[in-house]
Coordinates of C-alpha atoms in Angstrom, one line a residue:
X232 CA 18.1 159.3 -125.1
X233 CA 18.8 159.2 -128.2
X234 CA 21.7 157.4 -129.6
X235 CA 24.0 158.7 -132.3
X236 CA 25.9 155.7 -134.5
X237 CA 28.9 156.3 -136.5
X238 CA 30.3 155.3 -139.6
X239 CA 33.6 155.1 -139.1
X240 CA 33.1 152.5 -136.5
X241 CA 30.5 150.8 -138.6
X242 CA 32.5 150.8 -141.0
X243 CA 35.2 148.6 -139.0
X244 CA 32.2 146.2 -137.7
X245 CA 30.8 145.6 -141.4
X246 CA 35.0 144.2 -141.4
X247 CA 35.3 142.6 -138.5
X248 CA 31.9 140.8 -139.3
X249 CA 34.0 139.7 -142.7
X250 CA 36.6 138.7 -140.5
X251 CA 34.5 136.8 -138.3
X252 CA 33.4 135.0 -141.2
X253 CA 35.8 133.9 -143.1
X254 CA 38.1 133.1 -139.6
X255 CA 35.1 130.4 -138.6
X256 CA 35.3 128.7 -141.8
X257 CA 37.8 127.7 -140.9
X258 CA 37.8 127.6 -137.5
X259 CA 35.8 125.9 -133.9
X260 CA 36.3 129.2 -132.2
X261 CA 35.7 133.1 -131.5
X262 CA 36.8 135.3 -133.0
X263 CA 41.5 135.5 -132.3
X264 CA 41.7 138.5 -129.9
X265 CA 43.8 140.1 -132.4
X266 CA 41.4 139.9 -134.3
X267 CA 39.1 142.0 -132.5
X268 CA 40.9 143.9 -129.8
X269 CA 43.0 146.3 -132.1
X270 CA 39.8 146.7 -134.7
X271 CA 37.7 148.3 -131.2
X272 CA 41.2 149.9 -129.2
X273 CA 41.0 147.0 -127.0
X274 CA 44.7 145.6 -126.9
X275 CA 45.8 143.1 -125.6
X276 CA 47.3 142.0 -122.7
X277 CA 50.9 141.1 -124.9
X278 CA 50.3 144.9 -126.2
X279 CA 49.8 146.2 -123.0
X280 CA 53.7 147.4 -122.1
X281 CA 54.7 145.7 -118.5
X282 CA 51.0 144.5 -118.2
X283 CA 48.3 146.0 -116.0
X284 CA 49.5 145.7 -112.4
X285 CA 45.8 147.6 -111.4
X286 CA 44.4 144.1 -112.2
X287 CA 46.1 143.2 -109.2
X288 CA 44.1 143.8 -105.8
X289 CA 47.4 146.1 -104.8
X290 CA 46.7 148.3 -107.6
X291 CA 43.6 148.8 -106.6
X292 CA 45.1 149.6 -103.3
X293 CA 46.9 151.4 -104.3
X294 CA 44.6 154.1 -105.9
X295 CA 42.2 153.6 -103.4
X296 CA 44.9 154.9 -100.9
X297 CA 44.7 158.5 -102.7
X298 CA 41.3 158.9 -101.0
X299 CA 43.0 161.5 -98.7
X300 CA 39.8 163.4 -97.2
X301 CA 38.1 160.0 -96.4
X302 CA 40.6 157.1 -95.5
X303 CA 39.6 154.0 -96.2
X304 CA 37.9 153.3 -93.2
X305 CA 35.1 156.3 -92.7
X306 CA 34.8 155.7 -96.5
X307 CA 33.1 152.6 -96.3
X308 CA 29.7 154.5 -94.5
X309 CA 30.1 157.6 -96.9
X310 CA 28.5 156.9 -100.6
X311 CA 29.0 160.4 -102.1
X312 CA 26.8 163.0 -100.1
X313 CA 25.6 159.8 -97.9
X314 CA 27.4 160.1 -94.3
X315 CA 25.7 156.6 -92.7
X316 CA 26.0 154.4 -95.6
X317 CA 25.8 150.9 -95.0
X318 CA 24.8 147.5 -96.6
X319 CA 21.3 146.3 -95.8
X320 CA 21.7 142.9 -97.9
X321 CA 25.3 141.9 -98.0
X322 CA 27.2 138.8 -99.7
X323 CA 30.6 137.8 -99.3
X324 CA 33.7 139.6 -100.8
X325 CA 35.6 137.6 -103.8
X326 CA 38.5 137.1 -101.5
X327 CA 36.0 135.0 -98.9
X328 CA 35.0 132.9 -101.7
X329 CA 38.4 132.4 -102.4
X330 CA 37.0 133.3 -106.2
X331 CA 38.8 135.5 -109.0
X332 CA 36.0 136.1 -111.0
X333 CA 36.9 137.0 -115.7
X334 CA 33.9 139.1 -115.1
X335 CA 32.0 140.5 -112.4
X336 CA 28.2 141.1 -113.2
X337 CA 26.0 144.0 -111.6
X338 CA 22.9 144.1 -112.4
X339 CA 20.7 147.7 -111.5
X340 CA 17.5 146.0 -110.2
X341 CA 13.9 147.5 -108.8
X342 CA 12.8 145.9 -105.8
X343 CA 10.1 144.6 -107.0
X344 CA 11.6 143.2 -110.1
X345 CA 12.0 139.4 -108.7
X346 CA 10.8 137.8 -112.2
X347 CA 13.1 139.8 -114.0
X348 CA 15.5 138.5 -112.1
X349 CA 14.9 134.9 -112.1
X350 CA 14.2 135.3 -115.4
X351 CA 18.6 136.6 -115.8
X352 CA 19.8 133.9 -113.4
X353 CA 17.8 130.8 -115.5
X354 CA 18.9 132.4 -119.3
X355 CA 22.2 135.2 -119.8
X356 CA 22.9 135.6 -115.9
X357 CA 23.6 131.3 -115.3
X358 CA 26.5 130.2 -113.0
X359 CA 29.8 130.2 -114.9
X360 CA 33.2 130.0 -113.7
X361 CA 33.9 133.3 -115.3
X362 CA 31.4 135.3 -113.5
X363 CA 29.7 136.1 -110.2
X364 CA 26.6 137.9 -110.9
X365 CA 25.1 140.3 -108.2
X366 CA 22.0 142.4 -108.4
X367 CA 22.2 145.9 -107.0
X368 CA 18.6 147.1 -104.6
X369 CA 18.0 150.0 -102.7
X370 CA 15.8 150.3 -99.7
X371 CA 12.7 149.9 -99.3
X372 CA 9.1 151.2 -97.2
X373 CA 7.4 148.0 -97.3
X374 CA 8.5 145.1 -94.5
X375 CA 6.1 142.5 -96.7
X376 CA 8.8 143.9 -99.4
X377 CA 11.6 143.8 -97.4
X378 CA 10.9 140.3 -96.3
X379 CA 10.4 138.7 -100.0
X380 CA 13.6 140.2 -100.5
X381 CA 14.8 138.6 -97.7
X382 CA 13.7 134.8 -98.8
X383 CA 15.0 135.6 -102.2
X384 CA 18.4 136.9 -101.1
X385 CA 18.6 133.0 -99.1
X386 CA 17.5 131.3 -101.6
X387 CA 19.8 132.6 -103.9
X388 CA 22.4 134.7 -102.3
X389 CA 23.0 137.1 -104.4
X390 CA 21.4 140.7 -103.8
X391 CA 23.3 143.6 -102.5
X392 CA 21.1 146.3 -101.1
X393 CA 21.7 149.7 -99.3
X394 CA 20.6 152.1 -97.0
X395 CA 19.7 154.4 -99.6
X396 CA 15.5 154.8 -100.3
X397 CA 15.5 152.4 -104.1
X398 CA 13.8 155.5 -106.5
X399 CA 14.3 157.2 -109.9
X400 CA 16.3 159.8 -108.8
X401 CA 18.8 157.7 -106.5
X402 CA 20.6 155.6 -109.4
X403 CA 23.5 157.8 -109.2
X404 CA 23.9 156.5 -105.2
X405 CA 23.2 152.7 -107.1
X406 CA 25.7 153.4 -109.5
X407 CA 28.1 154.1 -106.6
X408 CA 27.6 151.6 -104.7
X409 CA 28.3 149.2 -107.8
X410 CA 31.9 150.9 -107.7
X411 CA 32.3 150.6 -104.4
X412 CA 30.8 146.9 -104.5
X413 CA 33.5 146.2 -106.8
X414 CA 36.4 148.3 -104.4
X415 CA 35.6 146.7 -101.9
X416 CA 34.3 143.6 -102.2
X417 CA 36.1 141.9 -105.4
X418 CA 38.9 143.9 -106.8
X419 CA 40.3 140.9 -108.1
X420 CA 37.5 140.6 -111.5
X421 CA 39.9 140.9 -114.5
X422 CA 36.3 142.9 -115.3
X423 CA 33.1 145.0 -114.6
X424 CA 29.8 144.8 -116.4
X425 CA 27.1 147.6 -114.9
X426 CA 24.0 146.5 -116.8
X427 CA 20.0 146.7 -116.1
X428 CA 17.4 144.4 -115.4
X429 CA 15.6 143.9 -119.0
X430 CA 18.5 143.9 -121.2
X431 CA 19.9 141.0 -122.8
X432 CA 23.3 139.9 -122.5
X433 CA 25.2 138.0 -125.4
X434 CA 27.1 136.6 -122.0
X435 CA 28.6 132.8 -123.5
X436 CA 30.1 135.4 -126.3
X437 CA 31.4 138.1 -124.4
X438 CA 33.7 135.5 -122.0
X439 CA 35.5 134.2 -124.5
X440 CA 36.3 137.9 -126.0
X441 CA 37.3 139.2 -122.3
X442 CA 38.7 136.2 -121.8
X443 CA 41.0 136.0 -125.1
X444 CA 43.8 138.6 -123.2
X445 CA 41.9 141.8 -123.4
X446 CA 43.5 144.2 -120.8
X447 CA 42.9 147.8 -121.5
X448 CA 43.6 150.5 -118.7
X449 CA 41.0 153.1 -118.0
X450 CA 39.1 150.8 -119.6
X451 CA 35.5 152.2 -120.1
X452 CA 33.5 150.7 -122.7
X453 CA 29.9 151.2 -124.0
X454 CA 27.1 152.2 -126.3
X455 CA 28.8 156.1 -126.7
X456 CA 26.5 159.1 -127.0
X457 CA 27.1 162.2 -128.4
X458 CA 26.1 165.3 -128.3
X459 CA 22.7 164.2 -126.5
X460 CA 21.3 168.1 -125.3
X461 CA 20.0 168.8 -121.9
X462 CA 16.4 168.7 -121.5
X463 CA 14.9 171.6 -120.1
X464 CA 11.0 171.5 -120.9
X465 CA 8.9 170.9 -117.7
X466 CA 7.1 167.7 -119.7
X467 CA 10.6 165.6 -120.1
X468 CA 10.7 162.8 -117.6
X469 CA 14.7 163.8 -118.0
X470 CA 14.0 167.8 -117.3
X471 CA 17.6 169.5 -115.7
X472 CA 17.0 172.4 -114.0
X473 CA 19.9 175.0 -115.0
X474 CA 21.2 175.1 -111.6
X475 CA 21.4 171.3 -111.7
X476 CA 23.6 171.1 -114.8
X477 CA 24.1 174.9 -116.2
X478 CA 25.8 173.3 -119.8
X479 CA 23.5 172.7 -123.2
X480 CA 25.2 169.6 -123.9
X481 CA 25.8 166.3 -122.1
X482 CA 29.6 164.9 -122.4
X483 CA 29.8 161.8 -124.4
X484 CA 28.7 159.5 -122.0
X485 CA 27.3 155.5 -121.5
X486 CA 23.5 154.9 -121.3
X487 CA 23.6 152.1 -118.1
X488 CA 22.2 149.4 -119.4
X489 CA 25.4 148.0 -120.8
X490 CA 28.9 149.2 -119.5
X491 CA 32.4 147.8 -119.8
X492 CA 34.4 149.1 -116.7
X493 CA 38.4 147.7 -116.1
X494 CA 39.4 147.5 -112.8
X495 CA 41.6 151.4 -112.5
X496 CA 38.5 152.1 -114.3
X497 CA 36.1 151.6 -111.3
X498 CA 38.6 152.6 -108.5
X499 CA 39.1 156.2 -109.8
X500 CA 35.6 156.8 -110.7
X501 CA 34.4 155.7 -107.3
X502 CA 36.9 158.0 -105.7
X503 CA 35.7 160.8 -108.5
X504 CA 32.1 160.1 -106.9
X505 CA 32.9 160.1 -103.7
X506 CA 34.8 163.4 -104.4
X507 CA 32.0 165.9 -106.2
X508 CA 28.1 166.4 -105.7
X509 CA 25.0 164.6 -106.4
X510 CA 23.5 164.8 -110.1
X511 CA 21.0 161.9 -110.5
X512 CA 21.2 160.9 -114.2
X513 CA 23.6 158.2 -113.2
X514 CA 25.0 157.4 -116.9
X515 CA 25.9 161.3 -117.4
X516 CA 26.7 161.7 -114.4
X517 CA 29.4 158.6 -113.3
X518 CA 30.6 157.7 -118.0
X519 CA 30.1 161.8 -118.4
X520 CA 31.4 164.0 -116.5
X521 CA 33.3 162.5 -114.0
X522 CA 35.0 160.2 -117.0
X523 CA 35.8 163.9 -118.1
X524 CA 37.2 165.1 -114.4
X525 CA 39.5 162.0 -114.7
X526 CA 41.1 162.0 -118.0
X527 CA 39.2 158.6 -119.1
X528 CA 37.5 158.1 -122.7
X529 CA 35.0 155.4 -123.8
X530 CA 35.8 153.1 -126.1
X531 CA 32.5 152.9 -128.5
X532 CA 30.6 149.0 -128.9
X533 CA 28.4 150.8 -130.9
X534 CA 28.4 148.4 -133.4
X535 CA 28.5 145.2 -130.6
X536 CA 24.4 146.7 -130.0
X537 CA 21.2 144.9 -131.2
X538 CA 19.0 147.3 -132.0
X539 CA 15.8 147.3 -131.8
X540 CA 15.1 146.4 -136.0
X541 CA 18.0 143.6 -135.6
X542 CA 16.6 141.2 -132.4
X543 CA 13.4 141.1 -133.8
X544 CA 14.4 139.8 -136.9
X545 CA 16.8 137.4 -134.8
X546 CA 14.2 136.6 -132.7
X547 CA 11.5 136.2 -135.4
X548 CA 14.1 134.5 -137.4
X549 CA 14.0 137.1 -140.5
X550 CA 17.8 137.3 -139.6
X551 CA 20.6 134.4 -138.8
X552 CA 22.1 135.2 -135.4
X553 CA 25.3 133.9 -136.4
X554 CA 25.9 136.6 -139.1
X555 CA 25.2 139.3 -136.3
X556 CA 28.0 139.2 -134.1
X557 CA 27.0 140.8 -130.9
X558 CA 27.2 142.1 -126.9
X559 CA 24.1 144.4 -125.9
X560 CA 20.4 144.7 -126.9
X561 CA 19.1 147.7 -126.6
X562 CA 16.5 147.8 -123.0
X563 CA 13.4 147.6 -122.1
X564 CA 13.4 143.4 -123.6
X565 CA 10.3 141.6 -122.6
X566 CA 10.7 137.9 -121.7
X567 CA 9.8 135.9 -124.4
X568 CA 13.1 138.1 -126.6
X569 CA 15.4 137.1 -123.9
X570 CA 14.3 133.5 -123.9
X571 CA 14.3 133.8 -127.4
X572 CA 17.7 134.7 -127.7
X573 CA 19.3 133.1 -125.7
X574 CA 18.5 130.3 -126.8
X575 CA 19.6 131.2 -129.8
X576 CA 23.2 131.7 -128.8
X577 CA 23.0 129.0 -126.8
X578 CA 22.2 126.6 -129.8
X579 CA 24.2 127.4 -132.0

């Protein structure tokens, strides 16, 4: 998909970098919450009148009760149009573990990507009391592969596997499973980060930022894509027929490789996903179509994503990483790039 930069956001980002540079010169800490949050449209919890009740499990329960056509007991076994959904590999809920993470990190991963999961565990996804990391998988046909996944999970305890086949056209099931798992198993988390296993997350900086009081209702924050044309060519991997999607353009949406959700946004999108027909391009469906249907809007964080050029310059030592505030990178990173970036951000 083609990314579209917005000049107005870029101007804000330049101003933000200037503020950060000045502030860092006099303080050993990160940028104050008021400086970052208001520039990116993310008010601090002090700015949200009456607080954010939906960050509390009771607020989630209230939203969940609106699943009027499928009460929670039956809803647990439904995933969009699947009526016999269940977890093949499951994890204890946050309440069972007596944890309330700042960020629940749910990583879309393919069953065969064990090396990528191992890399994340020892770099940006390593243990942090502020986060809980889980990898989301679909079902596999091979008993051998399933056995390997069971062994991996026994060692690390961080796989969640649904009973739908892990396939490219089933990605929307995996995204909806992420929303479901948060809703039922970890509504105590203050944020959900949905990401992929081939990106780098600057987790120390992101955690510090979110920990400083970002508390926006209906938050869907990401790299925003606008006016993406629907692919009709039979040669395109992304081809969509007019029957599948009649419009010429997709609504604004988030590429699925890194999205930050607030708890109420998660439940609203999950509820809407359960009520709408399946569409296989998960990022367009969930963060485009369903965001529109729930009357939410995307908060663009485009300047907080490193471009390929910026990342290459940092990895190769041509650009000082301390001058580039970022949360995420683009996808398809190689192992040495992730390792190098992790070393750089942790040695600042």
